mmCIF file of C-alpha atoms in Angstrom:
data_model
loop_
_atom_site.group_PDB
_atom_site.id
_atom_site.type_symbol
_atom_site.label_atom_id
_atom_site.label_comp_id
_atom_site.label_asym_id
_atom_site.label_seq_id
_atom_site.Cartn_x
_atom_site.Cartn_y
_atom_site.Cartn_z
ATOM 1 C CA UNK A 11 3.251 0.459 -19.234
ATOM 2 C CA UNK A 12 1.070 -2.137 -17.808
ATOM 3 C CA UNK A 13 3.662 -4.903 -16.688
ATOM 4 C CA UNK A 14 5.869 -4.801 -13.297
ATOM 5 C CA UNK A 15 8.825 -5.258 -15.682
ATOM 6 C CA UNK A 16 11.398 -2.426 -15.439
ATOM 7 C CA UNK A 17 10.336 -0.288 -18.386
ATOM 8 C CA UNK A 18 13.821 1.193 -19.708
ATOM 9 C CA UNK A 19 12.678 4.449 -21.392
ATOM 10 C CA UNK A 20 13.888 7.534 -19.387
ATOM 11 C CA UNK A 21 11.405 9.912 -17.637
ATOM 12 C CA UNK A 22 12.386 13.234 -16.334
ATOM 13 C CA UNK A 23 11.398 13.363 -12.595
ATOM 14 C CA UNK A 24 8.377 15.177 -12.792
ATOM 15 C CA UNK A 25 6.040 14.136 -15.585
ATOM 16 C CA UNK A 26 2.226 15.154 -14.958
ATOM 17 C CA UNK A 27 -0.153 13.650 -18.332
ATOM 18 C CA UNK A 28 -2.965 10.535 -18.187
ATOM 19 C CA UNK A 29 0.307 7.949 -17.999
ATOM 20 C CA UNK A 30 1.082 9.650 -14.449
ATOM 21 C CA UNK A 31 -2.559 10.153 -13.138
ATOM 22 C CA UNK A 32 -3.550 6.658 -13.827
ATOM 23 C CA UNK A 33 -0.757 5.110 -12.297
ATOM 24 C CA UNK A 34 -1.871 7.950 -9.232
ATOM 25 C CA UNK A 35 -5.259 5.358 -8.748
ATOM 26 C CA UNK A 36 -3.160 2.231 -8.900
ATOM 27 C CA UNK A 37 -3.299 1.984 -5.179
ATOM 28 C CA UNK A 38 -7.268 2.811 -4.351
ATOM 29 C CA UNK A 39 -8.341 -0.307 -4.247
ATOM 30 C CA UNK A 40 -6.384 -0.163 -0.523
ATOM 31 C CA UNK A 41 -7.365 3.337 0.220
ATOM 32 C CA UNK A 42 -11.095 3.330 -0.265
ATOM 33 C CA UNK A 43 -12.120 0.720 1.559
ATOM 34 C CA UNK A 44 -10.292 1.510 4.707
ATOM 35 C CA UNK A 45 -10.981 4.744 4.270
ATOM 36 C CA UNK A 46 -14.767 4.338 4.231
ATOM 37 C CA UNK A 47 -14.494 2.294 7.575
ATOM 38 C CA UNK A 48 -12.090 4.522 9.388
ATOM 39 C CA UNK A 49 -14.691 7.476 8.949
ATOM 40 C CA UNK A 50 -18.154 5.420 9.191
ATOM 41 C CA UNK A 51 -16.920 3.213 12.228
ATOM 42 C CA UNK A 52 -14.350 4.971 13.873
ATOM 43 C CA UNK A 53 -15.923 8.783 13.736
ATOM 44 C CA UNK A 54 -12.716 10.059 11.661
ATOM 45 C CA UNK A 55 -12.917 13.328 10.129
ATOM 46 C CA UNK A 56 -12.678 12.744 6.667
ATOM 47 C CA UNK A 57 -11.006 16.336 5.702
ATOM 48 C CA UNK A 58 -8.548 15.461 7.948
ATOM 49 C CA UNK A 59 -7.769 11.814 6.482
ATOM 50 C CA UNK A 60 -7.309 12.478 3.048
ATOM 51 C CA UNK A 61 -5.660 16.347 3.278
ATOM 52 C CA UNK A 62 -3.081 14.906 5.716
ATOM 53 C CA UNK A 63 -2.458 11.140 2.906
ATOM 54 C CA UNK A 64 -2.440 14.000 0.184
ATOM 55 C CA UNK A 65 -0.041 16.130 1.679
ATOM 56 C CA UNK A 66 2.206 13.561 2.662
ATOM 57 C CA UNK A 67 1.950 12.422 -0.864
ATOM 58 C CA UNK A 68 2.889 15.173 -2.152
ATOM 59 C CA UNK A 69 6.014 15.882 -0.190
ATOM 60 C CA UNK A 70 6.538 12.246 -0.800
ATOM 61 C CA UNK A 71 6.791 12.663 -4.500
ATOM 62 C CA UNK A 72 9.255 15.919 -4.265
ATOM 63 C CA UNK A 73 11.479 13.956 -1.785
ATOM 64 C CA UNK A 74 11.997 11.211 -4.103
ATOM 65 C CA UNK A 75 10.995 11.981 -7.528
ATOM 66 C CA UNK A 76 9.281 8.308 -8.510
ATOM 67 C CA UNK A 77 6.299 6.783 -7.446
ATOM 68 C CA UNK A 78 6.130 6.170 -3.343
ATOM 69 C CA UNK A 79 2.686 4.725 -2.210
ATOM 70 C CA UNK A 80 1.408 5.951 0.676
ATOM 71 C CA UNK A 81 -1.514 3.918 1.997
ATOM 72 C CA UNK A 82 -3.194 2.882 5.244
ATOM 73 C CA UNK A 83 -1.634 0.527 7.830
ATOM 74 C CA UNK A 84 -3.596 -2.375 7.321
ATOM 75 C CA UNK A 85 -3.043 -4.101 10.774
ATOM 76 C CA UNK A 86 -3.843 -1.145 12.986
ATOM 77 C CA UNK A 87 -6.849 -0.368 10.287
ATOM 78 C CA UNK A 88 -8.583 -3.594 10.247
ATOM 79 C CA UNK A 89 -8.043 -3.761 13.816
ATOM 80 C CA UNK A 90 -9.263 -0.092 14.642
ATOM 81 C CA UNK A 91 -12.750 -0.473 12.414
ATOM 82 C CA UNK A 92 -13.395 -4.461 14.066
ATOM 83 C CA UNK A 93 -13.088 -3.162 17.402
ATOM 84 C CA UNK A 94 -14.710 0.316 17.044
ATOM 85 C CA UNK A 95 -11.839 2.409 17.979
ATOM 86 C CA UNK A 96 -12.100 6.008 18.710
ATOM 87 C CA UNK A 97 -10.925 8.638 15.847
ATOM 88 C CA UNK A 98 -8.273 9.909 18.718
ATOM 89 C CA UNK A 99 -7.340 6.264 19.069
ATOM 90 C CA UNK A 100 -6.678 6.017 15.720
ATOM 91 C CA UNK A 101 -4.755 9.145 15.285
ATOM 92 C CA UNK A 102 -2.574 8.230 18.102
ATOM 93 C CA UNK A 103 -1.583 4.765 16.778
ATOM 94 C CA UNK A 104 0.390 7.059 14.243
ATOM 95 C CA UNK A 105 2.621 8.616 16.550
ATOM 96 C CA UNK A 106 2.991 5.343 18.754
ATOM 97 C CA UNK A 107 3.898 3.736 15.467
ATOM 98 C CA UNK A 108 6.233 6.966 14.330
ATOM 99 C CA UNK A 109 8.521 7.171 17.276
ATOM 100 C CA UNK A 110 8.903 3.230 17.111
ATOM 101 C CA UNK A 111 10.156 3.740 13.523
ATOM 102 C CA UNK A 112 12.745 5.933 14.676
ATOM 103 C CA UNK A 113 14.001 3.848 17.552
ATOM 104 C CA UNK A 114 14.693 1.027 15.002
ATOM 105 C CA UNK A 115 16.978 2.826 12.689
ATOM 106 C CA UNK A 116 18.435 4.982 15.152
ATOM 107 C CA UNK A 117 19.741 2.117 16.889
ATOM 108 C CA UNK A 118 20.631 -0.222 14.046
ATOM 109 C CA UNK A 119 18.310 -3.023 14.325
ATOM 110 C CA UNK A 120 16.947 -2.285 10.797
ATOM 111 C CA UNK A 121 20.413 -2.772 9.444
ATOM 112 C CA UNK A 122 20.696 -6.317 11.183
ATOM 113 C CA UNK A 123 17.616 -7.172 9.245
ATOM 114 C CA UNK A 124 18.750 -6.735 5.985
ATOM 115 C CA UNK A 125 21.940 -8.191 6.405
ATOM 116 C CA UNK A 126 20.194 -11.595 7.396
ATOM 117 C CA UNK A 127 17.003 -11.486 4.328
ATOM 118 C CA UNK A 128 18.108 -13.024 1.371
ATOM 119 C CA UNK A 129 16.095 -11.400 -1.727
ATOM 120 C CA UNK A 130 14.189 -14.941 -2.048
ATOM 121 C CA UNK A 131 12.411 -14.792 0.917
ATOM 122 C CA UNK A 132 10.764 -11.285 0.042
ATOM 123 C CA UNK A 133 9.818 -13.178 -2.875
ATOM 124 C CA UNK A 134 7.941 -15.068 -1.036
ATOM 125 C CA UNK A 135 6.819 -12.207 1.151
ATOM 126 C CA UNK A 136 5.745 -10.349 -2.103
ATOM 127 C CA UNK A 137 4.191 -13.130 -3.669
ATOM 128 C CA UNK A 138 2.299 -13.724 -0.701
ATOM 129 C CA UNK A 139 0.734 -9.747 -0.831
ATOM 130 C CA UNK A 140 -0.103 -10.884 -4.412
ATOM 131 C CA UNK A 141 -2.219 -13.875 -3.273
ATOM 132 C CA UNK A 142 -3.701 -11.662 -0.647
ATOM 133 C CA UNK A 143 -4.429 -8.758 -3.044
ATOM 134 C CA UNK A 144 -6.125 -11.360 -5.425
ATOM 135 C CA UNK A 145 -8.129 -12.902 -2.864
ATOM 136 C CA UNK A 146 -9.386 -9.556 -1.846
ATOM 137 C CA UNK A 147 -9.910 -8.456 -5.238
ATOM 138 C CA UNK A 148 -12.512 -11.384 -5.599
ATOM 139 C CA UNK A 149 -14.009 -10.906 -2.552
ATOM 140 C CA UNK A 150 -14.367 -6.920 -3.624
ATOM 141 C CA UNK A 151 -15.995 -8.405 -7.482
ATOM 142 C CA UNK A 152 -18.134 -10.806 -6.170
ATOM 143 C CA UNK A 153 -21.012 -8.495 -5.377
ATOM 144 C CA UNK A 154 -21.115 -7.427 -9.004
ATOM 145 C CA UNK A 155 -18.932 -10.015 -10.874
ATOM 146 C CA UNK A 156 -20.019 -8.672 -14.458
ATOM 147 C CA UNK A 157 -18.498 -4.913 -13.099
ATOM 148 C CA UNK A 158 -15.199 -6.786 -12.136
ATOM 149 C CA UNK A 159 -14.927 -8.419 -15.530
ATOM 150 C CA UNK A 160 -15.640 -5.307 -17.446
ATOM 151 C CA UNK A 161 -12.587 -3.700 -15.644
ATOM 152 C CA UNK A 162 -10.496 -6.392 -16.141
ATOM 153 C CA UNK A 163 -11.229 -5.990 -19.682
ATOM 154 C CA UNK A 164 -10.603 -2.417 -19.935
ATOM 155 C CA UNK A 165 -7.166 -2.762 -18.272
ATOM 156 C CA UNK A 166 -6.281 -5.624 -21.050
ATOM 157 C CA UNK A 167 -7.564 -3.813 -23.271
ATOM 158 C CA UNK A 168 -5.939 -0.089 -22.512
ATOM 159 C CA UNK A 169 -3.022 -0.684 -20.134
ATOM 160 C CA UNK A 170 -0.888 0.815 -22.836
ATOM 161 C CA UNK A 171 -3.165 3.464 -24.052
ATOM 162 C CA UNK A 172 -1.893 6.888 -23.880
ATOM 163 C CA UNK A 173 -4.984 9.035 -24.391
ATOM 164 C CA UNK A 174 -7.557 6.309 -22.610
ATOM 165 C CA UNK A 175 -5.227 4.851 -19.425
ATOM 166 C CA UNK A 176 -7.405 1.924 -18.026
ATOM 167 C CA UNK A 177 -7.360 2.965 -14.270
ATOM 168 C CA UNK A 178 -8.406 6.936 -15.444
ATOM 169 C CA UNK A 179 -11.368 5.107 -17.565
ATOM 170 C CA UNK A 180 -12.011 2.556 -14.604
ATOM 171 C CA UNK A 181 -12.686 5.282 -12.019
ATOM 172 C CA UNK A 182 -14.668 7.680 -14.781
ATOM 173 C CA UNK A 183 -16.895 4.384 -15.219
ATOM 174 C CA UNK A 184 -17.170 4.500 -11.461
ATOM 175 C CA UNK A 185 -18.549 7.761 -11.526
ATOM 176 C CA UNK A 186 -20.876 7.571 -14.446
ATOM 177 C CA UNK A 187 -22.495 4.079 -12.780
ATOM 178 C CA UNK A 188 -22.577 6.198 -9.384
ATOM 179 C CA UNK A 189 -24.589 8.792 -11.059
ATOM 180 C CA UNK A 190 -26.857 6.339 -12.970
ATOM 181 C CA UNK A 191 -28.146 4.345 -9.928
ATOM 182 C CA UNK A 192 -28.709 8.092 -8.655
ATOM 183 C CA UNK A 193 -26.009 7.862 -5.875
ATOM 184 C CA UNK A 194 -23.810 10.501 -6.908
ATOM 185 C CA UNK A 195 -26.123 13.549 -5.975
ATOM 186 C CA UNK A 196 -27.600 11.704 -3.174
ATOM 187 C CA UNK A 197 -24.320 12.037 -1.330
ATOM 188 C CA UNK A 198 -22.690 15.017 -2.580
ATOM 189 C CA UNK A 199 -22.484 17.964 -0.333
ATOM 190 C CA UNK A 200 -19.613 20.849 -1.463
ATOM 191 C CA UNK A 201 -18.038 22.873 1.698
ATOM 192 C CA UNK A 202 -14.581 24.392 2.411
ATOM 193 C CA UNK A 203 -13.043 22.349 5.701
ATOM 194 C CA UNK A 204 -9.953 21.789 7.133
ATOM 195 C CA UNK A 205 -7.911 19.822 9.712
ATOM 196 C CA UNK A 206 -7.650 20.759 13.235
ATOM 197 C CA UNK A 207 -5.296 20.378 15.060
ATOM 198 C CA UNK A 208 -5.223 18.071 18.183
ATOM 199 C CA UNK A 209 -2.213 16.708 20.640
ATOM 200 C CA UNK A 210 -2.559 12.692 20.817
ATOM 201 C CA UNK A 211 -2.922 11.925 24.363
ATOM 202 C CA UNK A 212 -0.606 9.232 25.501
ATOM 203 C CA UNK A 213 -3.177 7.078 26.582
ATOM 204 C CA UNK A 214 -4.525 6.458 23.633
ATOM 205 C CA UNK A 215 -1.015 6.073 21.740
ATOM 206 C CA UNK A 216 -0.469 2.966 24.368
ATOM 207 C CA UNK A 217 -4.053 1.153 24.062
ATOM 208 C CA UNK A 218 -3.458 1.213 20.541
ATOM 209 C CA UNK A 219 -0.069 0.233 20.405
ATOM 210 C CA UNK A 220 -1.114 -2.645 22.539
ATOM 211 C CA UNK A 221 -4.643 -3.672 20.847
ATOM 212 C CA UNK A 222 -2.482 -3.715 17.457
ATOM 213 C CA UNK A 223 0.501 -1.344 16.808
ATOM 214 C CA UNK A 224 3.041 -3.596 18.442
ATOM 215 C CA UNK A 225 1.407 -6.500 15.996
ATOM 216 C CA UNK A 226 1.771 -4.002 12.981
ATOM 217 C CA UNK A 227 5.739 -3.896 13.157
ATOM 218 C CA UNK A 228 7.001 -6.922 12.006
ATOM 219 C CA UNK A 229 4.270 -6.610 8.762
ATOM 220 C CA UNK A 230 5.826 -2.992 7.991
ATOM 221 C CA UNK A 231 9.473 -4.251 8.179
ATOM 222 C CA UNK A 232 8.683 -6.901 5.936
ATOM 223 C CA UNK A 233 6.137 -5.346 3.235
ATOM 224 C CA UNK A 234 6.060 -1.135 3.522
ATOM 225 C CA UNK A 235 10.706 -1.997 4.396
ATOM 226 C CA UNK A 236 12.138 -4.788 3.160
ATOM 227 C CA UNK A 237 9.737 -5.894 0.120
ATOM 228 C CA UNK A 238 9.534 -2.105 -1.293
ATOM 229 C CA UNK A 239 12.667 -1.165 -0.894
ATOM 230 C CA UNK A 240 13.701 -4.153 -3.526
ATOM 231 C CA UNK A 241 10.905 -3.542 -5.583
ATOM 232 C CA UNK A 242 12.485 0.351 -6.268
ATOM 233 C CA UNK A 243 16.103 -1.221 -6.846
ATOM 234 C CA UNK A 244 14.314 -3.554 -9.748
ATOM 235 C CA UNK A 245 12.196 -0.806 -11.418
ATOM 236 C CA UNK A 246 14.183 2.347 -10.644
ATOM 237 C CA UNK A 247 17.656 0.908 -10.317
ATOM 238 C CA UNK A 248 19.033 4.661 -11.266
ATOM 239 C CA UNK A 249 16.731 6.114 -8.176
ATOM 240 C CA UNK A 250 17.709 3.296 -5.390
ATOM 241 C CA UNK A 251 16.286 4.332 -1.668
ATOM 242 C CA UNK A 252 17.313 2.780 1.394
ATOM 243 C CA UNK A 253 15.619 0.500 3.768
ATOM 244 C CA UNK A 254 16.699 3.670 6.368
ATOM 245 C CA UNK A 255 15.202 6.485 4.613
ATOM 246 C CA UNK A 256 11.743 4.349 3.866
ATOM 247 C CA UNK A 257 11.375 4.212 7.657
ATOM 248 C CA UNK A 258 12.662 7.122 8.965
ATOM 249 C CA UNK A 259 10.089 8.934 6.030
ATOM 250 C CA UNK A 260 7.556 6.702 7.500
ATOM 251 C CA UNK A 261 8.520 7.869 11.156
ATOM 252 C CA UNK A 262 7.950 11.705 10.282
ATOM 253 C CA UNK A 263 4.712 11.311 8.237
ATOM 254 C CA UNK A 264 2.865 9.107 11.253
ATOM 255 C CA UNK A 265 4.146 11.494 13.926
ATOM 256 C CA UNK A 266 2.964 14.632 11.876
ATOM 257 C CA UNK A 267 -0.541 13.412 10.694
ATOM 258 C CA UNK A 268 -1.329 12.282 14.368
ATOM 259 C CA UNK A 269 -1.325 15.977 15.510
ATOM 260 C CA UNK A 270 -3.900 16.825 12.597
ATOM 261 C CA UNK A 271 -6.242 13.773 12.863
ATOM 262 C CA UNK A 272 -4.488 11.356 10.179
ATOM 263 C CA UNK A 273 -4.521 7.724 9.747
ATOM 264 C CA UNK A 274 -1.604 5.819 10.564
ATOM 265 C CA UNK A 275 0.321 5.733 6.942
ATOM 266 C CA UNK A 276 3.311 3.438 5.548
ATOM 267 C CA UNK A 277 4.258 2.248 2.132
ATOM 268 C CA UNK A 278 4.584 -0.738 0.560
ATOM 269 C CA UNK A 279 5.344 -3.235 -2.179
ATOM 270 C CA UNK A 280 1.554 -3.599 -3.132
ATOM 271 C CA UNK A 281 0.977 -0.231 -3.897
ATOM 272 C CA UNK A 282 4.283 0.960 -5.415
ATOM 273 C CA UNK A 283 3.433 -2.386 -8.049
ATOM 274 C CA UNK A 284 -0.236 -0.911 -8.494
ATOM 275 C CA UNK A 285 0.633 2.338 -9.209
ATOM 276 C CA UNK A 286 3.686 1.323 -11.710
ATOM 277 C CA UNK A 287 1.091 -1.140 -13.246
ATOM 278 C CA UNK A 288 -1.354 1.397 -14.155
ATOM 279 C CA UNK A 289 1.193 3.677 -15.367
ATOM 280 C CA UNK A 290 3.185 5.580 -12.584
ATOM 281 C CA UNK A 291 7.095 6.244 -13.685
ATOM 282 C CA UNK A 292 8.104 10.032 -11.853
ATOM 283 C CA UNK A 293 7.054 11.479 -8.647
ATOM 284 C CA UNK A 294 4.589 13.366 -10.810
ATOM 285 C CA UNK A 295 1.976 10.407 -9.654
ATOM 286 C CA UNK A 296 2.073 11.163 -6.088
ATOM 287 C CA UNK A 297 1.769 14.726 -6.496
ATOM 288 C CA UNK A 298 -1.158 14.517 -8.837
ATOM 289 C CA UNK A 299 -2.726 12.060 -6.406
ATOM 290 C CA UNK A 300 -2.072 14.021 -3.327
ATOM 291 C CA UNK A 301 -4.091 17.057 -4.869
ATOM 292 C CA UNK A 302 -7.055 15.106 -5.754
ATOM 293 C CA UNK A 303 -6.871 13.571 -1.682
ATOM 294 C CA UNK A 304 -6.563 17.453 -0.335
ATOM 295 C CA UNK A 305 -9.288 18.713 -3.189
ATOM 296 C CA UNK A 306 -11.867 16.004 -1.690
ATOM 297 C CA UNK A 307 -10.906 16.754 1.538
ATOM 298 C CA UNK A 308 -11.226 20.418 1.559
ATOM 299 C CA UNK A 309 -13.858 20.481 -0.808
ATOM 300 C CA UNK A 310 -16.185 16.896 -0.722
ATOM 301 C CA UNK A 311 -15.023 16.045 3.440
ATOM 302 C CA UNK A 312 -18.737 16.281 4.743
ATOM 303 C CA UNK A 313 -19.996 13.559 1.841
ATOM 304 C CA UNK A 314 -16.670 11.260 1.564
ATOM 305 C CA UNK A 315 -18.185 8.801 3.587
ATOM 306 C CA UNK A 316 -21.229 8.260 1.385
ATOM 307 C CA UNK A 317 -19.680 8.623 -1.498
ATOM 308 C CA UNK A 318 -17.088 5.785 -1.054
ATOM 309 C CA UNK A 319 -19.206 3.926 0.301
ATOM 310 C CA UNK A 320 -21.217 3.949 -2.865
ATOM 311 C CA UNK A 321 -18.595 3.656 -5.744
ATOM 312 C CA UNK A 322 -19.077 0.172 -7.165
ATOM 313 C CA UNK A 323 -15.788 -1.886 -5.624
ATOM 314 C CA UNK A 324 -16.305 -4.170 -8.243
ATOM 315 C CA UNK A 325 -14.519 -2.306 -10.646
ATOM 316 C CA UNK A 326 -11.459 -1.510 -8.200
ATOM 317 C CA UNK A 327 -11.603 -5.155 -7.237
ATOM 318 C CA UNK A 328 -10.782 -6.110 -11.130
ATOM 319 C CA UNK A 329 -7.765 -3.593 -10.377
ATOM 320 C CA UNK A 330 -6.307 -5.217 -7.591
ATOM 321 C CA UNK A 331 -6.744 -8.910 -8.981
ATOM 322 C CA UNK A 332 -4.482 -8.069 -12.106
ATOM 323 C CA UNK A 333 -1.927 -6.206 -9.735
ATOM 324 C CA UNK A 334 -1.957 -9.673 -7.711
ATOM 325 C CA UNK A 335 -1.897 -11.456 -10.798
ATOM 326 C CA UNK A 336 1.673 -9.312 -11.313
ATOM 327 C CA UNK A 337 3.353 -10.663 -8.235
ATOM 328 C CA UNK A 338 3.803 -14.330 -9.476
ATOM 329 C CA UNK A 339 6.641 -13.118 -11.937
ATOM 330 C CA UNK A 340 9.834 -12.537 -9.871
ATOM 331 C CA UNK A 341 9.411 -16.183 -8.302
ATOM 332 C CA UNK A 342 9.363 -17.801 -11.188
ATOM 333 C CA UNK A 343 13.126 -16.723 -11.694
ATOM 334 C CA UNK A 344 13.711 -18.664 -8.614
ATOM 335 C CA UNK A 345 14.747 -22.619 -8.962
ATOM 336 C CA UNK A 346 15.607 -24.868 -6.528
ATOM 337 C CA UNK A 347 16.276 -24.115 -2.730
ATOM 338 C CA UNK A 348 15.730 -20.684 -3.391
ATOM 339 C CA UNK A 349 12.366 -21.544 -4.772
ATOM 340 C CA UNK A 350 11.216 -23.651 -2.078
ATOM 341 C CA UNK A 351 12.247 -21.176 0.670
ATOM 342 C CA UNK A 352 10.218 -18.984 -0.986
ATOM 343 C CA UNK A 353 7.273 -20.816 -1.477
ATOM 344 C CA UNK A 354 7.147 -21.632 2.141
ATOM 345 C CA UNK A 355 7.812 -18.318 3.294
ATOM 346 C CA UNK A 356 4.395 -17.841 1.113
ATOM 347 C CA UNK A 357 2.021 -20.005 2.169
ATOM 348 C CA UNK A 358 2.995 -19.394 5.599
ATOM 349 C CA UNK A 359 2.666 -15.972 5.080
ATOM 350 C CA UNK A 360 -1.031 -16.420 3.586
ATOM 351 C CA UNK A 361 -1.967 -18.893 6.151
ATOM 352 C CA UNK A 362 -0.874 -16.908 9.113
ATOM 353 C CA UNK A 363 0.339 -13.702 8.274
ATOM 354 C CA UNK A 364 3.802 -11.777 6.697
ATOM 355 C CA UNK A 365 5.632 -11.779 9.779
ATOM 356 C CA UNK A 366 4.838 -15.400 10.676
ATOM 357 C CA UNK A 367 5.847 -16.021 7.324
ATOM 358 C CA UNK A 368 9.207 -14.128 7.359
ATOM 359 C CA UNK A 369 9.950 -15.766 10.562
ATOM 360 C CA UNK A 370 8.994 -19.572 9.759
ATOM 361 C CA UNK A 371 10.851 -18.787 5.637
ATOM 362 C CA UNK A 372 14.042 -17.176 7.896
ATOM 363 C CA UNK A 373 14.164 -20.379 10.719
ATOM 364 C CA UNK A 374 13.955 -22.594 7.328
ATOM 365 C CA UNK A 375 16.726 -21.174 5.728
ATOM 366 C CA UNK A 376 19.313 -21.568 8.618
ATOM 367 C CA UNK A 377 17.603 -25.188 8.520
ATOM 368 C CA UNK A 378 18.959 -25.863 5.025
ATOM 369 C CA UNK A 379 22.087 -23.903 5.431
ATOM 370 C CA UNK A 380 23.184 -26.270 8.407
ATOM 371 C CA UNK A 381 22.236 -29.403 7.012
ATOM 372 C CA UNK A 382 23.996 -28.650 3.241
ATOM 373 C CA UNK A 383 27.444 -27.928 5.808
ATOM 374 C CA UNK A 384 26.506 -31.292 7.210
ATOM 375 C CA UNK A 385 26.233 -33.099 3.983
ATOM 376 C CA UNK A 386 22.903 -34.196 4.340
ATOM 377 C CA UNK A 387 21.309 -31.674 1.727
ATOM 378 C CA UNK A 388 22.765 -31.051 -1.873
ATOM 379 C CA UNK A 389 22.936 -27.832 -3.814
ATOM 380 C CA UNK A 390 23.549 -23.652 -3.076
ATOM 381 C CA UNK A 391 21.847 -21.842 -0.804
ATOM 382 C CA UNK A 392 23.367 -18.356 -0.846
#
């Protein structure tokens, strides 16, 4: 526990202990703060958000028996909460999003895709969500550097406890210091709520598609596809899933949580390598983290806002950087052209974004490809 290496012990599929809940909070560090601006800035009903991410957690953990993140779409996200989109907006860029996911694998393009990415360049594409997570990890500690230190010490220090796991002690630190600075009781409000249920109007599923849904594809067939979809075959070579299933999954979940206020929703590479950090090895993760989304929906929706706001980020910054920290070690495997390719596809991909990246790390490769057949470049590109 505690490395992205495959760890060979066997599980069964459904294991539910500390191991399995920690590994459940690997991915908050991406939840929490897009959750808190979704529901501050954008008006959305906070039962609603995390009961529709918890369900589709849970199903998502029965479905495939391992560890599946399921996490905001940062694009349409970051793009809803900077230009003050309305909650319906937001709801509706999840069935925009949905029915585009099903157009691509029902008519093949996904498959075209694959067959042209070599593994090297999602390297580079995951090494580039590494540099990304540990820039926003420092940006998340730098408020209260000390906080992010002390959780970078309790992860070194307990990633392979079994009766202490680091991210379970993290978030009960969290707590405590939320209660101490008195802004635990200050925001908590119990209540019993639940979604409601609303048709998108088609309106808003096109502004949003065009303000940033048509910008979020290429990032999703790269990271939430692509990237995670060779991430399982490393660490659960016994459990493979296709690049087809990941998006048609992804297709079903956006079009379903849009009709009960959700958040658009994918998976991805930097939250499957969180959560298998921390711990996560059986679907047992997602369904332990999908209850505790639906129990602070139902039970903590009217105070969610206020109390995310007000856990100390710090200490889930110190989380992310050592999950960044993780994604250097595939690309060191890589020498030569590989390598390079790779590296280029990654600072692209940091300088501009992951599709710019892909694009620029595919273009090179043909590049090198043509002039080794010309006899103007040495070596093996495969």
């Amino acid at each position: 526990m505690g490395t992205l290496e495959r760890d060979p012990r066997k599980y069964k599929d459904f294991e539910f202990n500390l191991r399995e809940l920690a590994g459940s909070m690997g991915d908050f560090g991406t939840l929490f703060p897009l959750a808190v601006g979704l529901i501050a800035v954008c008006g959305m009903d906070a039962t609603s958000l995390f009961v529709m991410i918890g369900l589709t957690n849970i199903v998502t953990g029965l479905v495939y028996r391992l560890p599946m993140p399921v996490e905001p779409k940062k694009v349409v996200s970051v793009a809803a909460i900077a230009q003050g989109w309305t909650a319906s907006m937001v709801a509706a860029s999840g069935l925009g999003l949905g029915l585009v996911w099903f157009v691509i694998v029902l008519t093949g393009a996904l498959r075209k895709v694959i067959e042209v990415t070599p593994i090297y360049l999602i390297r580079g594409i995951q090494l580039a969500l590494g540099v990304t997570l540990a820039w926003q990890a420092v940006r998340m500690i730098s408020p209260e550097p000390w906080w992010g230190l002390v959780a970078v010490a309790i992860i070194l220090l307990l990633r392979k406890s079994r009766y202490a796991p680091a991210a379970v002690v993290i978030m009960g630190l969290g707590v405590a210091l939320m209660a101490w600075r008195g802004d635990l009781m200050q925001h908590l409000s119990f209540g019993f709520t639940l979604p409601r249920f609303s048709v998108p109007r088609w309106s808003d599923v096109w502004q949003a598609m065009v303000l940033a849904g048509f910008a979020q594809i290429p990032l999703t067939l790269t990271n939430a596809v692509l990237a995670t979809a060779a991430m399982i075959r490393e660490l659960f070579p016994e459990k493979p899933v296709s690049e087809n299933k990941l998006m048609l999954n992804m297709g079903v979940m956006n079009v379903a949580s849009s009709f009960f206020g959700g958040m658009p929703m994918c998976h991805g590479s930097g939250g499957l390598a969180g959560q298998y950090y921390f711990g996560a090895r059986t679907g047992g993760t997602n369904i332990l983290e999908g209850m505790i989304e639906i129990s602070l929906g139902v039970f903590l929706g009217r105070s969610l806002d206020g109390l995310l706001g007000a856990f100390p980020m710090a200490l889930i910054g110190g989380m992310m950087l050592m999950v960044g920290v993780e994604f250097v070690r595939p690309i060191i495997r890589l020498r030569e052209w590989p390598l390079y390719l790779a590296l280029v596809t990654t600072v692209v991909s940091v300088v501009t974004n992951m599709a710019v990246g892909f694009v620029v790390g595919l273009a090179c490769m043909y590049l090198v490809r043509w002039l080794m057949r010309r006899g103007v470049l040495k070596g093996n590109l495969p």
